Amino acid sequence: MSAPGRKESKLNQQRQPNEAPRVLVAQPDPQGGPDRLRGWALRHKIELDVRPGDHPDLPSNLDGYAGLIVLGGHMGDRDTAKYPWLQRLRELLHDARSRELPALGICLGAQLMASAFGGRVERGDLGFEAGVVMIRREEEAEFDPIFGRLPELMYSGAMHGDAITTLPKDAVLLATGEQYPHQAFRVGSCWGVQFHPEVSPAQYEKWVESLCAEDPANAESYRESIPEFQLLDDKIARGCAELAGNFFQLLGQHDIAKVGLPSRCRAPGPE
């Protein structure tokens, strides 16, 4: 029996014994696919069901899924008037939270998560962040099931112009960065990362070339970030693979919404 106020998941009724957990992956941008997540999911025996974010066949709820990933894209959280289907992604994030299913929002996905749960996303006042970023774990992440098992410092690729300026009131800040502070946060069973743990050097280079075509005046500085990414890729891949693995290990677990939260965030009784 489900706790009061929580949607009953149909996951157990629809999955056969020993069947790999399925994760719905919403892809807002054709150039922003799962990339390295595919191999990491295969390693953990997870099935990724990748759907374009704007496709009519994108499920309206998470029936039959063990979790949700919302990837990045060139559009912004504030572009809902131009891309009305962004609201559908916010609704899926709400569905994951209400069912206490693990959800991971990456870059745009993290921004959608922040706005869906009451935070604020604006144009970044410190400029465009692209290249390798150093992620520093916060003290409140010590017992978090994803970030608590990561090193205090890790590296990842990043590319974004908008930034999460205000976290949802019930969010826990898990990691910060030098340019923008809200690099990773958590709301219940949902985790958001402003950086791109999934991106490989090859995919990052394609993004840079697209960015250079859009902004030729800054093309040289964008291209300068490619060698650094290649140089640090062993460290990047190691830390990001661990992050993804920690997320995948949560699939199918129960009562994860409060696991590892600071005491100030543990409300008594069911949500």
mmCIF file of C-alpha atoms in Angstrom:
data_model
loop_
_atom_site.group_PDB
_atom_site.id
_atom_site.type_symbol
_atom_site.label_atom_id
_atom_site.label_comp_id
_atom_site.label_asym_id
_atom_site.label_seq_id
_atom_site.Cartn_x
_atom_site.Cartn_y
_atom_site.Cartn_z
ATOM 1 C CA MET A 1 0.000 0.000 0.000
ATOM 2 C CA SER A 2 1.342 3.423 -0.887
ATOM 3 C CA ALA A 3 1.786 6.154 1.664
ATOM 4 C CA PRO A 4 -0.896 8.875 1.700
ATOM 5 C CA GLY A 5 -0.309 11.556 -0.887
ATOM 6 C CA ARG A 6 2.013 9.389 -2.979
ATOM 7 C CA LYS A 7 1.098 8.037 -6.400
ATOM 8 C CA GLU A 8 0.989 4.285 -6.684
ATOM 9 C CA SER A 9 3.682 3.154 -9.102
ATOM 10 C CA LYS A 10 2.770 0.602 -11.733
ATOM 11 C CA LEU A 11 6.404 -0.410 -12.054
ATOM 12 C CA ASN A 12 6.149 -3.698 -10.182
ATOM 13 C CA GLN A 13 3.023 -4.792 -12.054
ATOM 14 C CA GLN A 14 4.569 -4.119 -15.474
ATOM 15 C CA ARG A 15 8.123 -5.397 -15.011
ATOM 16 C CA GLN A 16 8.862 -9.092 -15.259
ATOM 17 C CA PRO A 17 11.204 -10.816 -12.782
ATOM 18 C CA ASN A 18 14.897 -10.258 -13.646
ATOM 19 C CA GLU A 19 13.953 -7.667 -16.268
ATOM 20 C CA ALA A 20 16.411 -4.766 -16.530
ATOM 21 C CA PRO A 21 15.131 -1.550 -14.940
ATOM 22 C CA ARG A 22 13.970 0.924 -17.594
ATOM 23 C CA VAL A 23 14.783 4.617 -17.380
ATOM 24 C CA LEU A 24 12.943 7.174 -19.478
ATOM 25 C CA VAL A 25 15.486 9.555 -21.025
ATOM 26 C CA ALA A 26 13.983 12.781 -22.368
ATOM 27 C CA GLN A 27 16.278 14.338 -24.985
ATOM 28 C CA PRO A 28 15.378 17.997 -25.686
ATOM 29 C CA ASP A 29 18.050 18.557 -28.359
ATOM 30 C CA PRO A 30 19.101 16.266 -31.258
ATOM 31 C CA GLN A 31 22.750 17.122 -30.503
ATOM 32 C CA GLY A 32 22.395 16.353 -26.796
ATOM 33 C CA GLY A 33 22.061 12.577 -26.629
ATOM 34 C CA PRO A 34 22.957 10.228 -23.756
ATOM 35 C CA ASP A 35 26.524 9.792 -25.049
ATOM 36 C CA ARG A 36 28.546 8.055 -22.310
ATOM 37 C CA LEU A 37 25.422 7.256 -20.298
ATOM 38 C CA ARG A 38 24.687 4.434 -22.752
ATOM 39 C CA GLY A 39 27.822 2.508 -21.877
ATOM 40 C CA TRP A 40 27.512 3.173 -18.167
ATOM 41 C CA ALA A 41 23.884 2.038 -18.198
ATOM 42 C CA LEU A 42 24.867 -1.158 -20.006
ATOM 43 C CA ARG A 43 27.527 -1.800 -17.363
ATOM 44 C CA HIS A 44 24.854 -1.582 -14.657
ATOM 45 C CA LYS A 45 22.304 -3.580 -16.682
ATOM 46 C CA ILE A 46 19.961 -0.618 -17.071
ATOM 47 C CA GLU A 47 17.766 -0.087 -20.141
ATOM 48 C CA LEU A 48 17.592 3.495 -21.432
ATOM 49 C CA ASP A 49 14.422 4.408 -23.327
ATOM 50 C CA VAL A 50 15.519 7.575 -25.143
ATOM 51 C CA ARG A 51 12.732 9.801 -26.467
ATOM 52 C CA PRO A 52 12.931 13.244 -28.119
ATOM 53 C CA GLY A 53 11.588 15.834 -25.714
ATOM 54 C CA ASP A 54 9.305 17.342 -28.346
ATOM 55 C CA HIS A 55 7.954 14.036 -29.679
ATOM 56 C CA PRO A 56 4.231 13.280 -29.350
ATOM 57 C CA ASP A 57 5.118 9.762 -28.149
ATOM 58 C CA LEU A 58 6.960 11.051 -25.081
ATOM 59 C CA PRO A 59 5.131 9.339 -22.191
ATOM 60 C CA SER A 60 2.974 11.604 -20.055
ATOM 61 C CA ASN A 61 3.889 9.728 -16.866
ATOM 62 C CA LEU A 62 6.414 7.233 -15.531
ATOM 63 C CA ASP A 63 4.226 4.131 -15.429
ATOM 64 C CA GLY A 64 6.520 1.164 -16.056
ATOM 65 C CA TYR A 65 9.750 3.101 -15.519
ATOM 66 C CA ALA A 66 12.239 2.854 -12.671
ATOM 67 C CA GLY A 67 13.557 6.386 -13.125
ATOM 68 C CA LEU A 68 13.882 9.482 -15.292
ATOM 69 C CA ILE A 69 16.740 11.410 -16.911
ATOM 70 C CA VAL A 70 16.196 14.799 -18.562
ATOM 71 C CA LEU A 71 19.142 15.808 -20.742
ATOM 72 C CA GLY A 72 20.397 19.221 -21.852
ATOM 73 C CA GLY A 73 19.605 21.349 -24.881
ATOM 74 C CA HIS A 74 20.259 24.653 -26.619
ATOM 75 C CA MET A 75 16.937 26.113 -25.492
ATOM 76 C CA GLY A 76 16.434 27.664 -22.066
ATOM 77 C CA ASP A 77 14.124 27.034 -19.159
ATOM 78 C CA ARG A 78 12.428 30.377 -19.890
ATOM 79 C CA ASP A 79 11.695 29.428 -23.524
ATOM 80 C CA THR A 80 8.432 27.603 -22.806
ATOM 81 C CA ALA A 81 6.452 29.965 -25.070
ATOM 82 C CA LYS A 82 8.669 28.921 -28.003
ATOM 83 C CA TYR A 83 8.980 25.285 -26.875
ATOM 84 C CA PRO A 84 5.729 24.466 -25.050
ATOM 85 C CA TRP A 85 6.753 20.827 -24.602
ATOM 86 C CA LEU A 86 9.252 21.952 -21.949
ATOM 87 C CA GLN A 87 6.296 22.015 -19.578
ATOM 88 C CA ARG A 88 5.771 18.291 -20.231
ATOM 89 C CA LEU A 89 9.308 17.659 -18.997
ATOM 90 C CA ARG A 90 8.589 19.604 -15.813
ATOM 91 C CA GLU A 91 5.471 17.490 -15.312
ATOM 92 C CA LEU A 92 7.521 14.297 -15.668
ATOM 93 C CA LEU A 93 9.910 15.610 -13.012
ATOM 94 C CA HIS A 94 6.943 16.261 -10.731
ATOM 95 C CA ASP A 95 5.727 12.719 -11.412
ATOM 96 C CA ALA A 96 9.124 11.269 -10.474
ATOM 97 C CA ARG A 97 9.176 13.230 -7.246
ATOM 98 C CA SER A 98 5.625 12.263 -6.262
ATOM 99 C CA ARG A 99 6.377 8.566 -6.890
ATOM 100 C CA GLU A 100 9.788 8.844 -5.193
ATOM 101 C CA LEU A 101 11.486 7.514 -8.318
ATOM 102 C CA PRO A 102 15.097 8.572 -8.956
ATOM 103 C CA ALA A 103 15.367 11.420 -11.455
ATOM 104 C CA LEU A 104 18.463 13.110 -12.857
ATOM 105 C CA GLY A 105 18.323 16.484 -14.593
ATOM 106 C CA ILE A 106 21.392 17.466 -16.622
ATOM 107 C CA CYS A 107 22.096 21.131 -17.512
ATOM 108 C CA LEU A 108 18.748 22.218 -19.043
ATOM 109 C CA GLY A 109 17.209 19.257 -17.217
ATOM 110 C CA ALA A 110 18.544 20.616 -13.915
ATOM 111 C CA GLN A 111 17.220 24.082 -14.734
ATOM 112 C CA LEU A 112 13.782 22.663 -15.541
ATOM 113 C CA MET A 113 13.922 20.774 -12.251
ATOM 114 C CA ALA A 114 14.775 23.938 -10.348
ATOM 115 C CA SER A 115 11.952 25.960 -11.885
ATOM 116 C CA ALA A 116 9.454 23.097 -11.594
ATOM 117 C CA PHE A 117 10.021 22.898 -7.842
ATOM 118 C CA GLY A 118 9.994 26.638 -7.151
ATOM 119 C CA GLY A 119 13.522 27.816 -7.942
ATOM 120 C CA ARG A 120 14.624 30.481 -10.397
ATOM 121 C CA VAL A 121 16.643 30.333 -13.634
ATOM 122 C CA GLU A 122 18.085 33.454 -15.277
ATOM 123 C CA ARG A 123 20.724 34.469 -17.774
ATOM 124 C CA GLY A 124 24.057 33.847 -16.098
ATOM 125 C CA ASP A 125 25.506 37.176 -14.958
ATOM 126 C CA LEU A 126 29.059 35.789 -14.998
ATOM 127 C CA GLY A 127 28.951 34.885 -18.674
ATOM 128 C CA PHE A 128 28.897 31.665 -20.665
ATOM 129 C CA GLU A 129 30.422 28.642 -18.928
ATOM 130 C CA ALA A 130 32.063 26.208 -21.334
ATOM 131 C CA GLY A 131 34.857 23.696 -20.975
ATOM 132 C CA VAL A 132 36.092 21.711 -18.016
ATOM 133 C CA VAL A 133 34.663 22.718 -14.646
ATOM 134 C CA MET A 134 35.883 21.673 -11.217
ATOM 135 C CA ILE A 135 33.038 20.490 -8.994
ATOM 136 C CA ARG A 136 33.461 20.780 -5.228
ATOM 137 C CA ARG A 137 31.274 18.636 -2.979
ATOM 138 C CA GLU A 138 29.458 20.442 -0.158
ATOM 139 C CA GLU A 139 29.382 19.244 3.455
ATOM 140 C CA GLU A 140 25.657 18.520 3.239
ATOM 141 C CA ALA A 141 26.396 15.941 0.533
ATOM 142 C CA GLU A 142 28.336 13.725 2.955
ATOM 143 C CA PHE A 143 25.606 11.094 3.275
ATOM 144 C CA ASP A 144 23.909 11.673 -0.069
ATOM 145 C CA PRO A 145 23.577 8.338 -1.952
ATOM 146 C CA ILE A 146 24.983 9.856 -5.152
ATOM 147 C CA PHE A 147 27.371 12.659 -4.166
ATOM 148 C CA GLY A 148 28.382 11.337 -0.765
ATOM 149 C CA ARG A 149 30.371 8.569 -2.447
ATOM 150 C CA LEU A 150 32.154 10.890 -4.885
ATOM 151 C CA PRO A 151 35.535 12.527 -4.268
ATOM 152 C CA GLU A 152 35.512 15.996 -2.744
ATOM 153 C CA LEU A 153 36.736 17.394 -6.076
ATOM 154 C CA MET A 154 35.795 16.112 -9.520
ATOM 155 C CA TYR A 155 35.871 17.385 -13.098
ATOM 156 C CA SER A 156 33.232 17.479 -15.809
ATOM 157 C CA GLY A 157 32.418 19.148 -19.091
ATOM 158 C CA ALA A 158 30.014 22.080 -19.067
ATOM 159 C CA MET A 159 28.270 24.350 -21.562
ATOM 160 C CA HIS A 160 25.521 26.763 -20.548
ATOM 161 C CA GLY A 161 24.564 30.432 -20.610
ATOM 162 C CA ASP A 162 21.626 30.342 -18.211
ATOM 163 C CA ALA A 163 22.138 29.624 -14.531
ATOM 164 C CA ILE A 164 20.105 28.516 -11.545
ATOM 165 C CA THR A 165 20.104 31.664 -9.423
ATOM 166 C CA THR A 166 17.709 30.482 -6.699
ATOM 167 C CA LEU A 167 17.292 26.870 -5.598
ATOM 168 C CA PRO A 168 13.885 25.498 -4.578
ATOM 169 C CA LYS A 169 13.265 26.195 -0.892
ATOM 170 C CA ASP A 170 13.435 22.491 0.021
ATOM 171 C CA ALA A 171 16.533 21.781 -2.089
ATOM 172 C CA VAL A 172 19.884 20.656 -0.712
ATOM 173 C CA LEU A 173 22.979 22.114 -2.375
ATOM 174 C CA LEU A 174 25.335 19.205 -3.036
ATOM 175 C CA ALA A 175 28.165 20.716 -5.080
ATOM 176 C CA THR A 176 29.466 24.111 -6.161
ATOM 177 C CA GLY A 177 31.724 25.505 -8.869
ATOM 178 C CA GLU A 178 34.063 28.462 -9.317
ATOM 179 C CA GLN A 179 31.934 30.372 -11.844
ATOM 180 C CA TYR A 180 28.421 29.347 -10.820
ATOM 181 C CA PRO A 181 27.623 28.009 -7.334
ATOM 182 C CA HIS A 182 24.587 25.823 -7.963
ATOM 183 C CA GLN A 183 26.332 22.952 -9.755
ATOM 184 C CA ALA A 184 24.416 20.103 -8.103
ATOM 185 C CA PHE A 185 21.361 19.947 -5.886
ATOM 186 C CA ARG A 186 18.702 17.566 -4.705
ATOM 187 C CA VAL A 187 14.968 17.768 -4.070
ATOM 188 C CA GLY A 188 13.627 14.521 -2.601
ATOM 189 C CA SER A 189 14.306 11.724 -5.098
ATOM 190 C CA CYS A 190 15.396 14.178 -7.823
ATOM 191 C CA TRP A 191 18.986 15.269 -8.477
ATOM 192 C CA GLY A 192 20.015 18.134 -10.733
ATOM 193 C CA VAL A 193 23.496 18.831 -12.136
ATOM 194 C CA GLN A 194 24.333 22.008 -14.052
ATOM 195 C CA PHE A 195 27.339 20.334 -15.678
ATOM 196 C CA HIS A 196 27.365 17.565 -18.318
ATOM 197 C CA PRO A 197 28.611 14.288 -16.776
ATOM 198 C CA GLU A 198 27.566 12.387 -19.890
ATOM 199 C CA VAL A 199 29.570 14.267 -22.520
ATOM 200 C CA SER A 200 32.643 12.741 -24.180
ATOM 201 C CA PRO A 201 35.480 14.754 -25.789
ATOM 202 C CA ALA A 202 34.187 13.897 -29.267
ATOM 203 C CA GLN A 203 30.676 15.100 -28.486
ATOM 204 C CA TYR A 204 31.971 18.183 -26.690
ATOM 205 C CA GLU A 205 34.012 19.125 -29.760
ATOM 206 C CA LYS A 206 30.842 18.948 -31.898
ATOM 207 C CA TRP A 207 29.082 21.248 -29.448
ATOM 208 C CA VAL A 208 31.974 23.698 -29.623
ATOM 209 C CA GLU A 209 31.840 23.806 -33.418
ATOM 210 C CA SER A 210 28.096 24.514 -33.307
ATOM 211 C CA LEU A 211 28.728 27.222 -30.730
ATOM 212 C CA CYS A 212 31.458 28.769 -32.882
ATOM 213 C CA ALA A 213 29.068 28.933 -35.832
ATOM 214 C CA GLU A 214 26.543 30.795 -33.664
ATOM 215 C CA ASP A 215 29.115 33.079 -32.015
ATOM 216 C CA PRO A 216 32.132 33.421 -34.340
ATOM 217 C CA ALA A 217 33.486 36.418 -32.414
ATOM 218 C CA ASN A 218 34.342 34.122 -29.492
ATOM 219 C CA ALA A 219 35.191 31.028 -31.529
ATOM 220 C CA GLU A 220 38.875 31.034 -30.598
ATOM 221 C CA SER A 221 38.209 31.020 -26.853
ATOM 222 C CA TYR A 222 35.636 28.239 -27.230
ATOM 223 C CA ARG A 223 38.069 26.072 -29.196
ATOM 224 C CA GLU A 224 40.770 26.586 -26.564
ATOM 225 C CA SER A 225 38.693 24.493 -24.165
ATOM 226 C CA ILE A 226 38.942 21.359 -26.326
ATOM 227 C CA PRO A 227 42.595 20.405 -25.539
ATOM 228 C CA GLU A 228 41.982 20.805 -21.798
ATOM 229 C CA PHE A 229 38.979 18.482 -22.022
ATOM 230 C CA GLN A 230 41.065 15.885 -23.858
ATOM 231 C CA LEU A 231 43.929 16.240 -21.372
ATOM 232 C CA LEU A 232 41.708 15.761 -18.306
ATOM 233 C CA ASP A 233 39.376 13.195 -19.797
ATOM 234 C CA ASP A 234 40.607 10.274 -17.691
ATOM 235 C CA LYS A 235 39.718 12.196 -14.519
ATOM 236 C CA ILE A 236 36.468 13.448 -16.035
ATOM 237 C CA ALA A 237 35.331 9.997 -17.138
ATOM 238 C CA ARG A 238 36.272 8.369 -13.837
ATOM 239 C CA GLY A 239 34.300 10.760 -11.641
ATOM 240 C CA CYS A 240 31.312 11.055 -13.962
ATOM 241 C CA ALA A 241 31.067 7.282 -14.404
ATOM 242 C CA GLU A 242 30.922 6.956 -10.625
ATOM 243 C CA LEU A 243 28.198 9.602 -10.429
ATOM 244 C CA ALA A 244 26.122 7.821 -13.073
ATOM 245 C CA GLY A 245 26.701 4.455 -11.414
ATOM 246 C CA ASN A 246 25.532 5.784 -8.060
ATOM 247 C CA PHE A 247 22.353 7.026 -9.722
ATOM 248 C CA PHE A 248 21.715 3.733 -11.499
ATOM 249 C CA GLN A 249 22.165 1.818 -8.238
ATOM 250 C CA LEU A 250 19.211 3.708 -6.757
ATOM 251 C CA LEU A 251 16.801 2.307 -9.329
ATOM 252 C CA GLY A 252 14.332 -0.080 -7.757
ATOM 253 C CA GLN A 253 15.171 0.958 -4.204
ATOM 254 C CA HIS A 254 12.416 2.126 -1.883
ATOM 255 C CA ASP A 255 12.108 5.204 0.311
ATOM 256 C CA ILE A 256 15.042 7.008 -1.298
ATOM 257 C CA ALA A 257 13.461 10.460 -1.034
ATOM 258 C CA LYS A 258 14.861 11.057 2.463
ATOM 259 C CA VAL A 259 17.996 8.874 2.381
ATOM 260 C CA GLY A 260 21.099 10.903 3.143
ATOM 261 C CA LEU A 261 19.278 14.202 3.631
ATOM 262 C CA PRO A 262 20.436 16.643 6.311
ATOM 263 C CA SER A 263 18.210 16.572 9.399
ATOM 264 C CA ARG A 264 16.728 19.961 8.555
ATOM 265 C CA CYS A 265 15.217 18.445 5.390
ATOM 266 C CA ARG A 266 13.698 15.338 6.970
ATOM 267 C CA ALA A 267 10.069 16.229 7.492
ATOM 268 C CA PRO A 268 8.236 13.766 9.767
ATOM 269 C CA GLY A 269 5.694 11.439 8.236
ATOM 270 C CA PRO A 270 4.838 10.881 4.562
ATOM 271 C CA GLU A 271 5.111 13.756 2.138
#
